């Protein structure tokens, strides 16, 4: 078999066999296929696409490139959730304790943030003492004791993806649906997920800008799930404006705590309910998402989700008092309110810009090895469709110094557009994709 022939075959849109796909991924991971040939192949995939069967084969070839994890200890109740990334997306912090309170086991591996999107591990590290570095035994014990645990990724999972993603990043081949879908699903499958709920974000602050592309990505991932025997369901959700109000690590933990007390922003609560209901169905706890919603609402009224969060924090070495005393979380030395310059209706809160401002304030990182400021970030206190009056506080900026905060303040002002004519806000949940 020669890589040269497989590039031509892909370029001509011909179907690759399982053996051919494994040859490509194994060869690239081991170094017998050079970057320039792999780059040409990615570009051929970019233009020609891959069939559903070849995309699933590619996913499994990537899974086979490294270690895999399995969790027989947890049985069928274990459900994983994955978001393609957004601004202010603290859903895992809310969802994990909420569904655990309803009897689903959540053993979640999360990542750090990069660029304008945040990562769950960074948010959790704002809790004093909290450790996301548990070994396998500690992780299993934590889930068995409390029903949930969130940790960083262990082991050498999907080395093919690490190498391939870096190559795609510099060869303009990241935004190819079969390549994205196989990249995401290979990591979920290698980490041992058997039942998966996906949150595919679309809009200004998301990876996918167009609904049609986000829907196709969701369909492709659900299809990979079906072909590889992993129950998968996806919601396509709006990311034109930040989720909730808070963007930044400690600020987002505080908002997640409020939401678990039933006092969170409406959009974050709604998204958590919708994804949580899907997780309950996947775990066999309820028959339908509607029943799932009802069960989640019941456990919320009993105050169980916040107790689950407390248990998780305690078991992972964190200070559980942050639940009742949010002032124990890191607090930025300088804060400044952003006021509406004139009265009108909010017509846009540009999520990507807000994410980038949070990063500049220190809440996010440009490169994975950069340090972050856990206290920095912003609160955007308005949503598209809201009426605002001149002088009303529409956002609050938190940062390390007056100069940094002043610079962010100006940018926030121009990211929130207020107009005389109101606009209809987009629905939060745009599509549901399942087999
Ligand atoms: N996220 C991933 O994990 N992989 C991609 O290819 C794109 C986004």
mmCIF file of C-alpha atoms in Angstrom, residues 46-405:
data_model
loop_
_atom_site.group_PDB
_atom_site.id
_atom_site.type_symbol
_atom_site.label_atom_id
_atom_site.label_comp_id
_atom_site.label_asym_id
_atom_site.label_seq_id
_atom_site.Cartn_x
_atom_site.Cartn_y
_atom_site.Cartn_z
ATOM 1 C CA UNK A 46 -11.614 18.696 3.088
ATOM 2 C CA UNK A 47 -12.781 18.962 -0.529
ATOM 3 C CA UNK A 48 -14.227 15.494 -1.139
ATOM 4 C CA UNK A 49 -15.532 14.582 2.335
ATOM 5 C CA UNK A 50 -15.634 10.971 3.547
ATOM 6 C CA UNK A 51 -18.523 8.520 3.522
ATOM 7 C CA UNK A 52 -20.286 7.784 6.828
ATOM 8 C CA UNK A 53 -18.614 4.362 6.897
ATOM 9 C CA UNK A 54 -15.138 5.762 6.236
ATOM 10 C CA UNK A 55 -15.663 8.466 8.904
ATOM 11 C CA UNK A 56 -16.507 5.790 11.488
ATOM 12 C CA UNK A 57 -13.457 3.726 10.376
ATOM 13 C CA UNK A 58 -11.282 6.811 10.693
ATOM 14 C CA UNK A 59 -12.629 7.385 14.221
ATOM 15 C CA UNK A 60 -11.830 3.823 15.301
ATOM 16 C CA UNK A 61 -8.394 3.936 13.660
ATOM 17 C CA UNK A 62 -7.680 7.066 15.728
ATOM 18 C CA UNK A 63 -8.972 5.327 18.900
ATOM 19 C CA UNK A 64 -6.612 2.390 18.142
ATOM 20 C CA UNK A 65 -3.605 4.734 17.894
ATOM 21 C CA UNK A 66 -3.181 4.895 21.701
ATOM 22 C CA UNK A 67 -4.396 3.722 25.089
ATOM 23 C CA UNK A 68 -8.099 3.277 25.790
ATOM 24 C CA UNK A 69 -9.995 3.383 29.069
ATOM 25 C CA UNK A 70 -12.899 1.241 30.184
ATOM 26 C CA UNK A 71 -15.130 1.568 33.243
ATOM 27 C CA UNK A 72 -16.820 -1.808 33.861
ATOM 28 C CA UNK A 73 -17.211 -0.741 37.519
ATOM 29 C CA UNK A 74 -19.841 1.834 36.597
ATOM 30 C CA UNK A 75 -22.195 -0.210 34.395
ATOM 31 C CA UNK A 76 -24.812 1.240 32.065
ATOM 32 C CA UNK A 77 -25.628 4.259 34.212
ATOM 33 C CA UNK A 78 -22.467 6.027 33.160
ATOM 34 C CA UNK A 79 -23.147 8.831 30.696
ATOM 35 C CA UNK A 80 -20.670 11.276 29.189
ATOM 36 C CA UNK A 81 -21.418 14.775 27.934
ATOM 37 C CA UNK A 82 -19.340 16.882 25.590
ATOM 38 C CA UNK A 83 -19.634 20.457 24.396
ATOM 39 C CA UNK A 84 -17.893 21.660 21.268
ATOM 40 C CA UNK A 85 -17.001 24.793 23.257
ATOM 41 C CA UNK A 86 -18.364 28.243 23.823
ATOM 42 C CA UNK A 87 -18.158 31.424 25.880
ATOM 43 C CA UNK A 88 -19.426 31.260 29.474
ATOM 44 C CA UNK A 89 -20.155 27.570 28.999
ATOM 45 C CA UNK A 90 -20.116 26.298 32.572
ATOM 46 C CA UNK A 91 -22.789 23.695 31.840
ATOM 47 C CA UNK A 92 -20.718 20.739 33.102
ATOM 48 C CA UNK A 93 -20.429 22.375 36.544
ATOM 49 C CA UNK A 94 -24.213 22.516 36.744
ATOM 50 C CA UNK A 95 -25.132 19.394 34.848
ATOM 51 C CA UNK A 96 -22.804 16.895 36.546
ATOM 52 C CA UNK A 97 -24.169 17.445 40.094
ATOM 53 C CA UNK A 98 -27.735 17.859 38.833
ATOM 54 C CA UNK A 99 -27.939 14.549 36.955
ATOM 55 C CA UNK A 100 -25.905 12.802 39.669
ATOM 56 C CA UNK A 101 -28.632 13.934 42.098
ATOM 57 C CA UNK A 102 -31.116 12.132 39.830
ATOM 58 C CA UNK A 103 -29.087 8.897 39.950
ATOM 59 C CA UNK A 104 -26.878 9.089 36.836
ATOM 60 C CA UNK A 105 -23.178 8.325 37.293
ATOM 61 C CA UNK A 106 -20.950 11.049 35.910
ATOM 62 C CA UNK A 107 -17.280 10.167 35.492
ATOM 63 C CA UNK A 108 -16.069 13.010 33.388
ATOM 64 C CA UNK A 109 -12.754 13.870 31.859
ATOM 65 C CA UNK A 110 -12.523 17.526 31.002
ATOM 66 C CA UNK A 111 -9.995 19.814 29.429
ATOM 67 C CA UNK A 112 -8.446 23.232 29.846
ATOM 68 C CA UNK A 113 -9.561 26.264 27.872
ATOM 69 C CA UNK A 114 -7.846 27.601 24.793
ATOM 70 C CA UNK A 115 -8.402 30.842 22.888
ATOM 71 C CA UNK A 116 -11.754 32.521 23.430
ATOM 72 C CA UNK A 117 -13.448 29.422 24.922
ATOM 73 C CA UNK A 118 -13.044 28.296 28.519
ATOM 74 C CA UNK A 119 -12.388 24.821 29.929
ATOM 75 C CA UNK A 120 -14.063 23.058 32.857
ATOM 76 C CA UNK A 121 -10.756 22.152 34.544
ATOM 77 C CA UNK A 122 -9.745 25.816 34.767
ATOM 78 C CA UNK A 123 -13.092 26.729 36.302
ATOM 79 C CA UNK A 124 -12.809 23.953 38.898
ATOM 80 C CA UNK A 125 -9.272 25.026 39.783
ATOM 81 C CA UNK A 126 -10.768 28.312 41.066
ATOM 82 C CA UNK A 127 -12.135 26.303 44.023
ATOM 83 C CA UNK A 128 -9.432 26.446 46.740
ATOM 84 C CA UNK A 129 -7.769 23.026 47.209
ATOM 85 C CA UNK A 130 -9.747 21.273 44.438
ATOM 86 C CA UNK A 131 -7.719 18.606 42.626
ATOM 87 C CA UNK A 132 -8.586 17.279 39.197
ATOM 88 C CA UNK A 133 -5.584 14.950 39.193
ATOM 89 C CA UNK A 134 -6.990 11.721 40.611
ATOM 90 C CA UNK A 135 -5.500 8.349 39.684
ATOM 91 C CA UNK A 136 -7.757 5.620 38.294
ATOM 92 C CA UNK A 137 -8.552 4.111 41.726
ATOM 93 C CA UNK A 138 -9.279 7.491 43.306
ATOM 94 C CA UNK A 139 -11.484 8.441 40.346
ATOM 95 C CA UNK A 140 -13.485 5.189 40.564
ATOM 96 C CA UNK A 141 -13.837 5.540 44.338
ATOM 97 C CA UNK A 142 -14.996 9.148 44.007
ATOM 98 C CA UNK A 143 -17.693 8.180 41.502
ATOM 99 C CA UNK A 144 -18.774 5.207 43.598
ATOM 100 C CA UNK A 145 -19.015 7.315 46.769
ATOM 101 C CA UNK A 146 -20.723 10.406 45.419
ATOM 102 C CA UNK A 147 -21.976 9.501 41.922
ATOM 103 C CA UNK A 148 -19.753 12.026 40.185
ATOM 104 C CA UNK A 149 -16.204 13.140 39.576
ATOM 105 C CA UNK A 150 -14.584 15.516 37.098
ATOM 106 C CA UNK A 151 -10.890 15.043 36.373
ATOM 107 C CA UNK A 152 -8.253 15.881 33.761
ATOM 108 C CA UNK A 153 -7.445 13.400 31.050
ATOM 109 C CA UNK A 154 -5.025 10.620 31.967
ATOM 110 C CA UNK A 155 -3.065 8.245 29.774
ATOM 111 C CA UNK A 156 -1.907 8.538 26.202
ATOM 112 C CA UNK A 157 -5.345 8.716 24.572
ATOM 113 C CA UNK A 158 -5.599 9.203 20.792
ATOM 114 C CA UNK A 159 -2.016 10.316 19.990
ATOM 115 C CA UNK A 160 -3.081 10.365 16.315
ATOM 116 C CA UNK A 161 -5.445 13.237 17.090
ATOM 117 C CA UNK A 162 -2.781 15.283 18.885
ATOM 118 C CA UNK A 163 -0.480 15.050 15.870
ATOM 119 C CA UNK A 164 -3.205 15.410 13.269
ATOM 120 C CA UNK A 165 -4.893 18.366 14.958
ATOM 121 C CA UNK A 166 -1.591 20.283 15.065
ATOM 122 C CA UNK A 167 -1.114 19.574 11.349
ATOM 123 C CA UNK A 168 -4.681 20.609 10.452
ATOM 124 C CA UNK A 169 -4.245 23.789 12.421
ATOM 125 C CA UNK A 170 -1.432 24.995 10.122
ATOM 126 C CA UNK A 171 -2.770 23.588 6.822
ATOM 127 C CA UNK A 172 -6.261 25.176 6.837
ATOM 128 C CA UNK A 173 -7.969 21.798 7.237
ATOM 129 C CA UNK A 174 -9.482 22.142 10.719
ATOM 130 C CA UNK A 175 -13.013 22.911 9.559
ATOM 131 C CA UNK A 176 -13.720 19.673 7.737
ATOM 132 C CA UNK A 177 -16.764 17.904 9.222
ATOM 133 C CA UNK A 178 -15.456 14.290 8.985
ATOM 134 C CA UNK A 179 -12.125 15.391 10.503
ATOM 135 C CA UNK A 180 -13.767 17.313 13.374
ATOM 136 C CA UNK A 181 -16.335 14.584 14.044
ATOM 137 C CA UNK A 182 -13.716 11.800 14.131
ATOM 138 C CA UNK A 183 -11.421 13.937 16.308
ATOM 139 C CA UNK A 184 -14.116 14.568 18.935
ATOM 140 C CA UNK A 185 -15.690 11.105 18.894
ATOM 141 C CA UNK A 186 -12.330 9.269 18.986
ATOM 142 C CA UNK A 187 -11.471 11.071 22.235
ATOM 143 C CA UNK A 188 -14.863 10.258 23.782
ATOM 144 C CA UNK A 189 -14.661 6.587 22.753
ATOM 145 C CA UNK A 190 -11.026 6.203 23.880
ATOM 146 C CA UNK A 191 -11.985 7.649 27.287
ATOM 147 C CA UNK A 192 -14.525 4.821 27.662
ATOM 148 C CA UNK A 193 -17.797 6.616 26.909
ATOM 149 C CA UNK A 194 -20.619 4.248 25.880
ATOM 150 C CA UNK A 195 -23.512 6.723 26.134
ATOM 151 C CA UNK A 196 -22.818 10.213 24.936
ATOM 152 C CA UNK A 197 -24.788 13.474 24.974
ATOM 153 C CA UNK A 198 -23.303 16.139 22.701
ATOM 154 C CA UNK A 199 -23.846 19.880 22.850
ATOM 155 C CA UNK A 200 -22.924 21.193 19.410
ATOM 156 C CA UNK A 201 -22.641 24.964 19.653
ATOM 157 C CA UNK A 202 -23.376 27.239 16.735
ATOM 158 C CA UNK A 203 -22.963 30.977 16.274
ATOM 159 C CA UNK A 204 -20.558 33.839 16.787
ATOM 160 C CA UNK A 205 -18.813 32.367 19.868
ATOM 161 C CA UNK A 206 -18.685 28.787 18.561
ATOM 162 C CA UNK A 207 -16.488 26.725 16.341
ATOM 163 C CA UNK A 208 -19.347 26.343 13.828
ATOM 164 C CA UNK A 209 -20.860 29.580 12.561
ATOM 165 C CA UNK A 210 -23.703 28.222 10.401
ATOM 166 C CA UNK A 211 -26.678 26.171 11.569
ATOM 167 C CA UNK A 212 -26.477 23.874 8.521
ATOM 168 C CA UNK A 213 -22.809 23.051 9.271
ATOM 169 C CA UNK A 214 -23.492 22.521 13.005
ATOM 170 C CA UNK A 215 -26.400 20.220 12.200
ATOM 171 C CA UNK A 216 -24.246 18.224 9.795
ATOM 172 C CA UNK A 217 -21.509 17.926 12.434
ATOM 173 C CA UNK A 218 -24.108 16.716 14.962
ATOM 174 C CA UNK A 219 -25.513 14.187 12.460
ATOM 175 C CA UNK A 220 -22.029 12.937 11.588
ATOM 176 C CA UNK A 221 -21.128 12.386 15.253
ATOM 177 C CA UNK A 222 -24.450 10.679 16.035
ATOM 178 C CA UNK A 223 -23.849 8.460 13.014
ATOM 179 C CA UNK A 224 -20.336 7.556 14.215
ATOM 180 C CA UNK A 225 -21.941 6.663 17.558
ATOM 181 C CA UNK A 226 -24.482 4.398 15.858
ATOM 182 C CA UNK A 227 -21.825 2.630 13.777
ATOM 183 C CA UNK A 228 -19.498 2.083 16.739
ATOM 184 C CA UNK A 229 -22.231 1.003 19.134
ATOM 185 C CA UNK A 230 -22.197 4.115 21.337
ATOM 186 C CA UNK A 231 -25.641 5.564 22.054
ATOM 187 C CA UNK A 232 -25.258 9.181 21.020
ATOM 188 C CA UNK A 233 -27.664 12.103 20.958
ATOM 189 C CA UNK A 234 -26.835 15.711 20.106
ATOM 190 C CA UNK A 235 -28.458 19.063 20.750
ATOM 191 C CA UNK A 236 -27.479 21.948 18.491
ATOM 192 C CA UNK A 237 -27.500 25.071 20.673
ATOM 193 C CA UNK A 238 -27.091 28.788 20.176
ATOM 194 C CA UNK A 239 -23.749 30.443 20.981
ATOM 195 C CA UNK A 240 -24.286 33.896 19.474
ATOM 196 C CA UNK A 241 -24.175 35.408 22.963
ATOM 197 C CA UNK A 242 -22.417 34.091 26.098
ATOM 198 C CA UNK A 243 -24.220 31.416 28.113
ATOM 199 C CA UNK A 244 -25.414 32.822 31.441
ATOM 200 C CA UNK A 245 -23.915 36.107 32.641
ATOM 201 C CA UNK A 246 -20.462 35.165 33.907
ATOM 202 C CA UNK A 247 -17.346 34.656 31.769
ATOM 203 C CA UNK A 248 -14.189 33.823 33.717
ATOM 204 C CA UNK A 249 -13.279 31.009 36.048
ATOM 205 C CA UNK A 250 -14.207 32.008 39.639
ATOM 206 C CA UNK A 251 -17.140 34.058 38.330
ATOM 207 C CA UNK A 252 -18.480 31.019 36.478
ATOM 208 C CA UNK A 253 -18.157 28.771 39.539
ATOM 209 C CA UNK A 254 -20.184 31.321 41.476
ATOM 210 C CA UNK A 255 -22.859 31.330 38.765
ATOM 211 C CA UNK A 256 -22.947 27.525 38.654
ATOM 212 C CA UNK A 257 -23.507 27.449 42.434
ATOM 213 C CA UNK A 258 -26.397 29.935 42.102
ATOM 214 C CA UNK A 259 -27.889 27.813 39.305
ATOM 215 C CA UNK A 260 -27.696 24.668 41.446
ATOM 216 C CA UNK A 261 -29.672 26.551 44.078
ATOM 217 C CA UNK A 262 -32.349 27.225 41.465
ATOM 218 C CA UNK A 263 -31.324 30.897 41.157
ATOM 219 C CA UNK A 264 -29.272 30.860 37.968
ATOM 220 C CA UNK A 265 -29.714 32.579 34.613
ATOM 221 C CA UNK A 266 -32.645 31.274 32.569
ATOM 222 C CA UNK A 267 -30.555 30.142 29.560
ATOM 223 C CA UNK A 268 -28.023 28.183 31.621
ATOM 224 C CA UNK A 269 -30.813 26.542 33.622
ATOM 225 C CA UNK A 270 -32.729 25.651 30.451
ATOM 226 C CA UNK A 271 -29.700 24.193 28.672
ATOM 227 C CA UNK A 272 -28.739 22.153 31.743
ATOM 228 C CA UNK A 273 -32.294 20.812 31.973
ATOM 229 C CA UNK A 274 -32.385 19.910 28.270
ATOM 230 C CA UNK A 275 -28.994 18.159 28.257
ATOM 231 C CA UNK A 276 -29.637 16.589 31.663
ATOM 232 C CA UNK A 277 -32.968 15.171 30.482
ATOM 233 C CA UNK A 278 -31.158 13.523 27.545
ATOM 234 C CA UNK A 279 -28.587 12.070 29.956
ATOM 235 C CA UNK A 280 -31.333 10.588 32.104
ATOM 236 C CA UNK A 281 -32.867 8.877 29.067
ATOM 237 C CA UNK A 282 -29.444 7.572 27.976
ATOM 238 C CA UNK A 283 -28.856 6.154 31.470
ATOM 239 C CA UNK A 284 -32.259 4.437 31.420
ATOM 240 C CA UNK A 285 -33.507 6.494 34.391
ATOM 241 C CA UNK A 286 -36.476 7.820 32.431
ATOM 242 C CA UNK A 287 -38.211 6.860 29.198
ATOM 243 C CA UNK A 288 -38.475 10.308 27.631
ATOM 244 C CA UNK A 289 -36.701 13.676 27.893
ATOM 245 C CA UNK A 290 -39.949 15.199 29.280
ATOM 246 C CA UNK A 291 -39.950 12.727 32.167
ATOM 247 C CA UNK A 292 -36.259 13.487 32.614
ATOM 248 C CA UNK A 293 -37.007 17.190 32.961
ATOM 249 C CA UNK A 294 -39.655 16.504 35.572
ATOM 250 C CA UNK A 295 -37.273 14.334 37.595
ATOM 251 C CA UNK A 296 -34.560 17.007 37.423
ATOM 252 C CA UNK A 297 -37.026 19.656 38.577
ATOM 253 C CA UNK A 298 -38.091 17.430 41.483
ATOM 254 C CA UNK A 299 -34.543 16.846 42.731
ATOM 255 C CA UNK A 300 -33.871 20.585 42.436
ATOM 256 C CA UNK A 301 -36.862 21.337 44.687
ATOM 257 C CA UNK A 302 -35.405 18.904 47.243
ATOM 258 C CA UNK A 303 -32.076 20.779 47.170
ATOM 259 C CA UNK A 304 -30.115 17.690 46.128
ATOM 260 C CA UNK A 305 -27.927 19.048 43.262
ATOM 261 C CA UNK A 306 -26.099 21.604 45.423
ATOM 262 C CA UNK A 307 -25.389 18.857 47.975
ATOM 263 C CA UNK A 308 -23.884 16.740 45.178
ATOM 264 C CA UNK A 309 -21.594 19.594 44.214
ATOM 265 C CA UNK A 310 -20.537 19.939 47.860
ATOM 266 C CA UNK A 311 -19.782 16.169 48.002
ATOM 267 C CA UNK A 312 -17.728 16.338 44.807
ATOM 268 C CA UNK A 313 -15.697 19.320 46.021
ATOM 269 C CA UNK A 314 -15.058 17.652 49.368
ATOM 270 C CA UNK A 315 -13.990 14.303 47.887
ATOM 271 C CA UNK A 316 -11.612 16.033 45.468
ATOM 272 C CA UNK A 317 -9.894 17.983 48.244
ATOM 273 C CA UNK A 318 -11.577 21.354 47.710
ATOM 274 C CA UNK A 319 -13.045 23.672 50.304
ATOM 275 C CA UNK A 320 -16.820 22.946 50.258
ATOM 276 C CA UNK A 321 -17.520 26.191 52.150
ATOM 277 C CA UNK A 322 -17.321 28.032 48.793
ATOM 278 C CA UNK A 323 -20.915 26.913 48.363
ATOM 279 C CA UNK A 324 -22.140 29.114 51.178
ATOM 280 C CA UNK A 325 -19.316 31.693 51.092
ATOM 281 C CA UNK A 326 -18.556 32.569 47.461
ATOM 282 C CA UNK A 327 -16.102 35.195 48.771
ATOM 283 C CA UNK A 328 -13.729 32.260 49.405
ATOM 284 C CA UNK A 329 -13.257 32.122 45.603
ATOM 285 C CA UNK A 330 -10.521 34.318 44.073
ATOM 286 C CA UNK A 331 -11.641 37.965 43.728
ATOM 287 C CA UNK A 332 -10.087 40.398 41.223
ATOM 288 C CA UNK A 333 -8.527 43.546 42.742
ATOM 289 C CA UNK A 334 -10.146 45.947 40.229
ATOM 290 C CA UNK A 335 -13.745 46.008 38.942
ATOM 291 C CA UNK A 336 -15.580 48.509 36.777
ATOM 292 C CA UNK A 337 -19.197 48.771 35.618
ATOM 293 C CA UNK A 338 -20.096 49.241 31.959
ATOM 294 C CA UNK A 339 -23.127 51.520 31.512
ATOM 295 C CA UNK A 340 -25.513 51.744 28.555
ATOM 296 C CA UNK A 341 -24.697 54.874 26.531
ATOM 297 C CA UNK A 342 -28.290 55.245 25.411
ATOM 298 C CA UNK A 343 -31.688 53.628 25.941
ATOM 299 C CA UNK A 344 -32.961 50.971 23.564
ATOM 300 C CA UNK A 345 -32.970 47.226 22.990
ATOM 301 C CA UNK A 346 -29.996 44.880 23.119
ATOM 302 C CA UNK A 347 -29.607 43.499 19.596
ATOM 303 C CA UNK A 348 -26.236 41.723 19.929
ATOM 304 C CA UNK A 349 -23.808 40.542 22.601
ATOM 305 C CA UNK A 350 -20.868 39.401 20.501
ATOM 306 C CA UNK A 351 -19.806 36.174 22.150
ATOM 307 C CA UNK A 352 -16.462 35.745 20.401
ATOM 308 C CA UNK A 353 -15.348 39.285 21.278
ATOM 309 C CA UNK A 354 -16.469 38.803 24.883
ATOM 310 C CA UNK A 355 -14.471 35.546 25.033
ATOM 311 C CA UNK A 356 -11.396 37.308 23.659
ATOM 312 C CA UNK A 357 -11.767 40.171 26.152
ATOM 313 C CA UNK A 358 -11.989 37.646 29.003
ATOM 314 C CA UNK A 359 -8.793 36.073 27.671
ATOM 315 C CA UNK A 360 -7.035 39.459 27.571
ATOM 316 C CA UNK A 361 -8.148 40.124 31.151
ATOM 317 C CA UNK A 362 -6.243 36.939 32.057
ATOM 318 C CA UNK A 363 -9.138 34.447 32.311
ATOM 319 C CA UNK A 364 -8.006 32.401 29.291
ATOM 320 C CA UNK A 365 -4.852 31.376 27.525
ATOM 321 C CA UNK A 366 -3.417 31.729 24.034
ATOM 322 C CA UNK A 367 -1.131 28.697 24.381
ATOM 323 C CA UNK A 368 -1.780 25.631 26.526
ATOM 324 C CA UNK A 369 1.238 26.334 28.757
ATOM 325 C CA UNK A 370 0.171 29.930 29.587
ATOM 326 C CA UNK A 371 -0.826 30.716 33.193
ATOM 327 C CA UNK A 372 -4.300 32.142 33.855
ATOM 328 C CA UNK A 373 -5.818 34.534 36.392
ATOM 329 C CA UNK A 374 -8.696 32.682 38.061
ATOM 330 C CA UNK A 375 -10.305 35.854 39.407
ATOM 331 C CA UNK A 376 -10.438 37.767 36.103
ATOM 332 C CA UNK A 377 -13.379 37.963 33.707
ATOM 333 C CA UNK A 378 -16.619 39.744 33.156
ATOM 334 C CA UNK A 379 -20.309 39.646 33.807
ATOM 335 C CA UNK A 380 -22.537 40.558 30.894
ATOM 336 C CA UNK A 381 -25.758 41.458 32.639
ATOM 337 C CA UNK A 382 -28.039 41.743 29.578
ATOM 338 C CA UNK A 383 -29.320 39.379 26.912
ATOM 339 C CA UNK A 384 -30.367 39.950 23.317
ATOM 340 C CA UNK A 385 -33.950 41.244 23.343
ATOM 341 C CA UNK A 386 -33.651 43.052 26.720
ATOM 342 C CA UNK A 387 -34.751 46.687 27.036
ATOM 343 C CA UNK A 388 -32.072 48.900 28.656
ATOM 344 C CA UNK A 389 -32.120 52.499 29.863
ATOM 345 C CA UNK A 390 -29.305 55.025 29.453
ATOM 346 C CA UNK A 391 -26.859 54.736 32.370
ATOM 347 C CA UNK A 392 -27.996 51.212 33.326
ATOM 348 C CA UNK A 393 -25.201 48.818 34.253
ATOM 349 C CA UNK A 394 -25.031 46.316 31.406
ATOM 350 C CA UNK A 395 -21.732 44.609 32.250
ATOM 351 C CA UNK A 396 -19.000 44.476 34.885
ATOM 352 C CA UNK A 397 -15.313 43.952 34.172
ATOM 353 C CA UNK A 398 -12.942 42.297 36.691
ATOM 354 C CA UNK A 399 -9.181 42.325 36.243
ATOM 355 C CA UNK A 400 -5.722 42.603 37.763
ATOM 356 C CA UNK A 401 -5.090 46.366 37.259
ATOM 357 C CA UNK A 402 -6.835 49.603 36.364
ATOM 358 C CA UNK A 403 -5.100 49.792 32.975
ATOM 359 C CA UNK A 404 -6.127 46.261 31.965
ATOM 360 C CA UNK A 405 -9.697 46.810 33.171
#
